[in-house]
PDB file of C-alpha atoms in Angstrom:
ATOM      1  CA  MET A   1     115.801 130.591 111.245  1.00  0.00           C
ATOM      2  CA  ASN A   2     115.309 126.848 111.668  1.00  0.00           C
ATOM      3  CA  SER A   3     111.524 127.136 111.824  1.00  0.00           C
ATOM      4  CA  VAL A   4     111.448 129.164 108.586  1.00  0.00           C
ATOM      5  CA  LEU A   5     113.447 126.429 106.785  1.00  0.00           C
ATOM      6  CA  VAL A   6     111.115 123.740 108.185  1.00  0.00           C
ATOM      7  CA  LYS A   7     108.038 125.666 107.028  1.00  0.00           C
ATOM      8  CA  LEU A   8     109.681 126.252 103.606  1.00  0.00           C
ATOM      9  CA  ALA A   9     110.534 122.527 103.347  1.00  0.00           C
ATOM     10  CA  VAL A  10     107.018 121.483 104.247  1.00  0.00           C
ATOM     11  CA  ALA A  11     105.536 123.935 101.689  1.00  0.00           C
ATOM     12  CA  VAL A  12     107.853 122.779  98.915  1.00  0.00           C
ATOM     13  CA  SER A  13     107.165 119.087  99.684  1.00  0.00           C
ATOM     14  CA  PHE A  14     103.393 119.796  99.632  1.00  0.00           C
ATOM     15  CA  LEU A  15     103.644 121.506  96.233  1.00  0.00           C
ATOM     16  CA  VAL A  16     105.824 118.763  94.812  1.00  0.00           C
ATOM     17  CA  SER A  17     103.385 116.119  96.080  1.00  0.00           C
ATOM     18  CA  ALA A  18     100.391 117.944  94.642  1.00  0.00           C
ATOM     19  CA  PHE A  19     102.169 118.353  91.289  1.00  0.00           C
ATOM     20  CA  LEU A  20     103.143 114.622  91.146  1.00  0.00           C
ATOM     21  CA  CYS A  21      99.656 113.492  92.160  1.00  0.00           C
ATOM     22  CA  GLY A  22      98.162 115.630  89.453  1.00  0.00           C
ATOM     23  CA  TRP A  23     100.417 114.146  86.781  1.00  0.00           C
ATOM     24  CA  LEU A  24      99.851 110.678  88.164  1.00  0.00           C
ATOM     25  CA  THR A  25      96.086 111.094  87.951  1.00  0.00           C
ATOM     26  CA  LEU A  26      96.345 112.474  84.429  1.00  0.00           C
ATOM     27  CA  GLY A  27      98.650 109.634  83.329  1.00  0.00           C
ATOM     28  CA  VAL A  28      96.675 106.777  84.896  1.00  0.00           C
ATOM     29  CA  LEU A  29      93.062 107.836  84.617  1.00  0.00           C
ATOM     30  CA  VAL A  30      92.619 110.397  81.847  1.00  0.00           C
ATOM     31  CA  VAL A  31      95.181 109.735  79.120  1.00  0.00           C
ATOM     32  CA  PRO A  32      94.474 105.999  78.638  1.00  0.00           C
ATOM     33  CA  HIS A  33      90.836 106.720  78.253  1.00  0.00           C
ATOM     34  CA  PHE A  34      91.560 108.908  75.196  1.00  0.00           C
ATOM     35  CA  VAL A  35      94.575 107.319  73.548  1.00  0.00           C
ATOM     36  CA  GLY A  36      94.362 103.533  73.920  1.00  0.00           C
ATOM     37  CA  PRO A  37      92.134 100.476  74.107  1.00  0.00           C
ATOM     38  CA  CYS A  38      92.622 100.317  77.907  1.00  0.00           C
ATOM     39  CA  GLY A  39      89.410  99.528  79.677  1.00  0.00           C
ATOM     40  CA  ILE A  40      87.654  97.940  76.718  1.00  0.00           C
ATOM     41  CA  HIS A  41      84.905  95.662  77.913  1.00  0.00           C
ATOM     42  CA  ALA A  42      86.081  92.572  76.030  1.00  0.00           C
ATOM     43  CA  ARG A  43      83.767  89.632  75.557  1.00  0.00           C
ATOM     44  CA  PRO A  44      84.015  86.270  73.757  1.00  0.00           C
ATOM     45  CA  PHE A  45      83.163  86.187  70.042  1.00  0.00           C
ATOM     46  CA  ASP A  46      79.516  85.425  69.395  1.00  0.00           C
ATOM     47  CA  ALA A  47      78.456  85.166  65.728  1.00  0.00           C
ATOM     48  CA  GLU A  48      74.801  86.027  66.433  1.00  0.00           C
ATOM     49  CA  VAL A  49      75.747  89.194  68.300  1.00  0.00           C
ATOM     50  CA  TRP A  50      78.426  90.136  65.748  1.00  0.00           C
ATOM     51  CA  ASN A  51      75.893  89.827  62.858  1.00  0.00           C
ATOM     52  CA  ALA A  52      73.046  91.636  64.642  1.00  0.00           C
ATOM     53  CA  PRO A  53      71.671  94.419  62.429  1.00  0.00           C
ATOM     54  CA  ASP A  54      71.860  96.928  65.235  1.00  0.00           C
ATOM     55  CA  TRP A  55      75.493  96.343  66.270  1.00  0.00           C
ATOM     56  CA  ARG A  56      76.354  99.947  65.264  1.00  0.00           C
ATOM     57  CA  ASP A  57      74.024 101.170  68.022  1.00  0.00           C
ATOM     58  CA  SER A  58      76.010  99.323  70.716  1.00  0.00           C
ATOM     59  CA  GLU A  59      78.452 102.195  71.391  1.00  0.00           C
ATOM     60  CA  ASP A  60      77.472 104.033  74.573  1.00  0.00           C
ATOM     61  CA  ILE A  61      78.908 105.503  77.764  1.00  0.00           C
ATOM     62  CA  SER A  62      78.691 102.208  79.675  1.00  0.00           C
ATOM     63  CA  THR A  63      81.147 100.586  77.254  1.00  0.00           C
ATOM     64  CA  ASP A  64      83.396 103.657  76.815  1.00  0.00           C
ATOM     65  CA  PHE A  65      81.904 104.062  73.353  1.00  0.00           C
ATOM     66  CA  HIS A  66      83.298 100.712  72.074  1.00  0.00           C
ATOM     67  CA  SER A  67      80.951  98.793  69.766  1.00  0.00           C
ATOM     68  CA  ILE A  68      79.967  95.179  70.397  1.00  0.00           C
ATOM     69  CA  ARG A  69      82.230  94.170  67.474  1.00  0.00           C
ATOM     70  CA  GLN A  70      85.208  96.010  69.047  1.00  0.00           C
ATOM     71  CA  ARG A  71      84.569  94.172  72.312  1.00  0.00           C
ATOM     72  CA  MET A  72      84.633  90.776  70.443  1.00  0.00           C
ATOM     73  CA  VAL A  73      87.251  91.294  67.714  1.00  0.00           C
ATOM     74  CA  ASP A  74      90.243  90.464  69.904  1.00  0.00           C
ATOM     75  CA  ASP A  75      88.779  87.089  70.760  1.00  0.00           C
ATOM     76  CA  LEU A  76      87.910  86.505  67.086  1.00  0.00           C
ATOM     77  CA  LEU A  77      91.527  87.219  66.103  1.00  0.00           C
ATOM     78  CA  GLU A  78      92.968  85.051  68.851  1.00  0.00           C
ATOM     79  CA  THR A  79      90.748  82.024  68.626  1.00  0.00           C
ATOM     80  CA  LYS A  80      89.387  81.791  65.121  1.00  0.00           C
ATOM     81  CA  LEU A  81      91.155  83.908  62.488  1.00  0.00           C
ATOM     82  CA  VAL A  82      94.338  81.980  62.157  1.00  0.00           C
ATOM     83  CA  PRO A  83      96.158  81.249  58.886  1.00  0.00           C
ATOM     84  CA  GLY A  84      94.460  78.443  57.019  1.00  0.00           C
ATOM     85  CA  VAL A  85      90.843  79.324  57.920  1.00  0.00           C
ATOM     86  CA  THR A  86      88.711  79.369  54.755  1.00  0.00           C
ATOM     87  CA  ARG A  87      86.441  82.080  53.381  1.00  0.00           C
ATOM     88  CA  GLU A  88      83.507  79.813  54.027  1.00  0.00           C
ATOM     89  CA  GLN A  89      84.379  79.444  57.696  1.00  0.00           C
ATOM     90  CA  LEU A  90      84.724  83.194  58.074  1.00  0.00           C
ATOM     91  CA  LEU A  91      81.367  83.741  56.368  1.00  0.00           C
ATOM     92  CA  GLU A  92      79.785  81.301  58.790  1.00  0.00           C
ATOM     93  CA  TRP A  93      81.238  83.158  61.764  1.00  0.00           C
ATOM     94  CA  ALA A  94      81.219  86.839  60.751  1.00  0.00           C
ATOM     95  CA  GLY A  95      78.743  86.943  57.905  1.00  0.00           C
ATOM     96  CA  GLU A  96      79.136  88.948  54.680  1.00  0.00           C
ATOM     97  CA  PRO A  97      81.969  91.575  54.819  1.00  0.00           C
ATOM     98  CA  ASP A  98      81.091  95.275  54.702  1.00  0.00           C
ATOM     99  CA  ARG A  99      83.583  95.817  51.824  1.00  0.00           C
ATOM    100  CA  THR A 100      85.810  93.629  49.648  1.00  0.00           C
ATOM    101  CA  ARG A 101      88.770  94.333  47.444  1.00  0.00           C
ATOM    102  CA  GLU A 102      90.122  91.940  44.780  1.00  0.00           C
ATOM    103  CA  ARG A 103      93.638  91.999  43.426  1.00  0.00           C
ATOM    104  CA  ASN A 104      93.254  90.465  39.881  1.00  0.00           C
ATOM    105  CA  ASP A 105      97.000  90.273  39.295  1.00  0.00           C
ATOM    106  CA  THR A 106      97.491  87.933  42.266  1.00  0.00           C
ATOM    107  CA  ALA A 107      94.052  86.392  42.971  1.00  0.00           C
ATOM    108  CA  ILE A 108      94.319  87.769  46.508  1.00  0.00           C
ATOM    109  CA  SER A 109      91.128  89.163  48.066  1.00  0.00           C
ATOM    110  CA  VAL A 110      90.693  91.392  51.092  1.00  0.00           C
ATOM    111  CA  TRP A 111      87.565  91.597  53.218  1.00  0.00           C
ATOM    112  CA  HIS A 112      86.701  94.395  55.606  1.00  0.00           C
ATOM    113  CA  TYR A 113      84.392  94.210  58.610  1.00  0.00           C
ATOM    114  CA  ASP A 114      83.540  97.617  60.145  1.00  0.00           C
ATOM    115  CA  LEU A 115      83.998  97.881  63.892  1.00  0.00           C
ATOM    116  CA  GLY A 116      82.924 101.484  64.621  1.00  0.00           C
ATOM    117  CA  SER A 117      84.828 104.525  65.764  1.00  0.00           C
ATOM    118  CA  GLU A 118      88.450 103.751  66.504  1.00  0.00           C
ATOM    119  CA  ARG A 119      89.489 102.912  70.042  1.00  0.00           C
ATOM    120  CA  GLY A 120      91.054 105.768  71.936  1.00  0.00           C
ATOM    121  CA  LEU A 121      90.166 109.186  70.524  1.00  0.00           C
ATOM    122  CA  GLY A 122      87.381 107.847  68.327  1.00  0.00           C
ATOM    123  CA  VAL A 123      88.077 110.343  65.552  1.00  0.00           C
ATOM    124  CA  ASP A 124      88.472 107.875  62.736  1.00  0.00           C
ATOM    125  CA  SER A 125      87.041 104.444  61.847  1.00  0.00           C
ATOM    126  CA  GLU A 126      88.329 101.000  62.864  1.00  0.00           C
ATOM    127  CA  TRP A 127      87.836  97.806  60.900  1.00  0.00           C
ATOM    128  CA  LEU A 128      88.992  94.191  60.701  1.00  0.00           C
ATOM    129  CA  GLU A 129      90.927  93.453  57.536  1.00  0.00           C
ATOM    130  CA  VAL A 130      91.214  89.821  56.416  1.00  0.00           C
ATOM    131  CA  THR A 131      93.429  88.904  53.497  1.00  0.00           C
ATOM    132  CA  PHE A 132      92.947  85.622  51.688  1.00  0.00           C
ATOM    133  CA  ASP A 133      95.424  83.865  49.433  1.00  0.00           C
ATOM    134  CA  ALA A 134      94.648  82.449  45.989  1.00  0.00           C
ATOM    135  CA  SER A 135      93.268  79.205  47.557  1.00  0.00           C
ATOM    136  CA  GLY A 136      90.740  81.149  49.636  1.00  0.00           C
ATOM    137  CA  GLN A 137      92.487  80.683  53.015  1.00  0.00           C
ATOM    138  CA  VAL A 138      93.280  83.406  55.531  1.00  0.00           C
ATOM    139  CA  ARG A 139      96.693  84.726  54.968  1.00  0.00           C
ATOM    140  CA  ARG A 140      96.500  87.616  57.489  1.00  0.00           C
ATOM    141  CA  ALA A 141      94.012  89.264  59.722  1.00  0.00           C
ATOM    142  CA  GLU A 142      94.561  92.634  61.429  1.00  0.00           C
ATOM    143  CA  LEU A 143      92.928  95.678  62.921  1.00  0.00           C
ATOM    144  CA  CYS A 144      93.123  98.827  60.798  1.00  0.00           C
ATOM    145  CA  ARG A 145      92.387 102.543  61.262  1.00  0.00           C
ATOM    146  CA  ASP A 146      92.066 105.408  58.843  1.00  0.00           C
TER     147      ASP A 146
END
């Protein structure tokens, strides 16, 4: 009777271990690849690379399908795009925006810089949105997805 219980305990502990290892593997290796920016190959902002005409072709398997702009945007946000930066400074760094929006009632303008497929699942687009106040200074800069 004792040996049967020992064998049953070993079998149950093996199944529980296999089950937990499977969930751990899924949670650590698979899920972050599809739902978050984990593993992005970040690099310092470089205006020349950001403005390269072929930046859209920079998404490939070696970078987990993150564009060169996505790999630099966090550094741009942290080191350059702070409140008070002017339109002219941003033009110097990031070039002409891909889209603009003006709010005539408030003299506020919004610039969009395309970044490529969104981080994570990559189903939608991701862009940098920069809002300027009436004096032409950055009021807010943030990442957006549709």
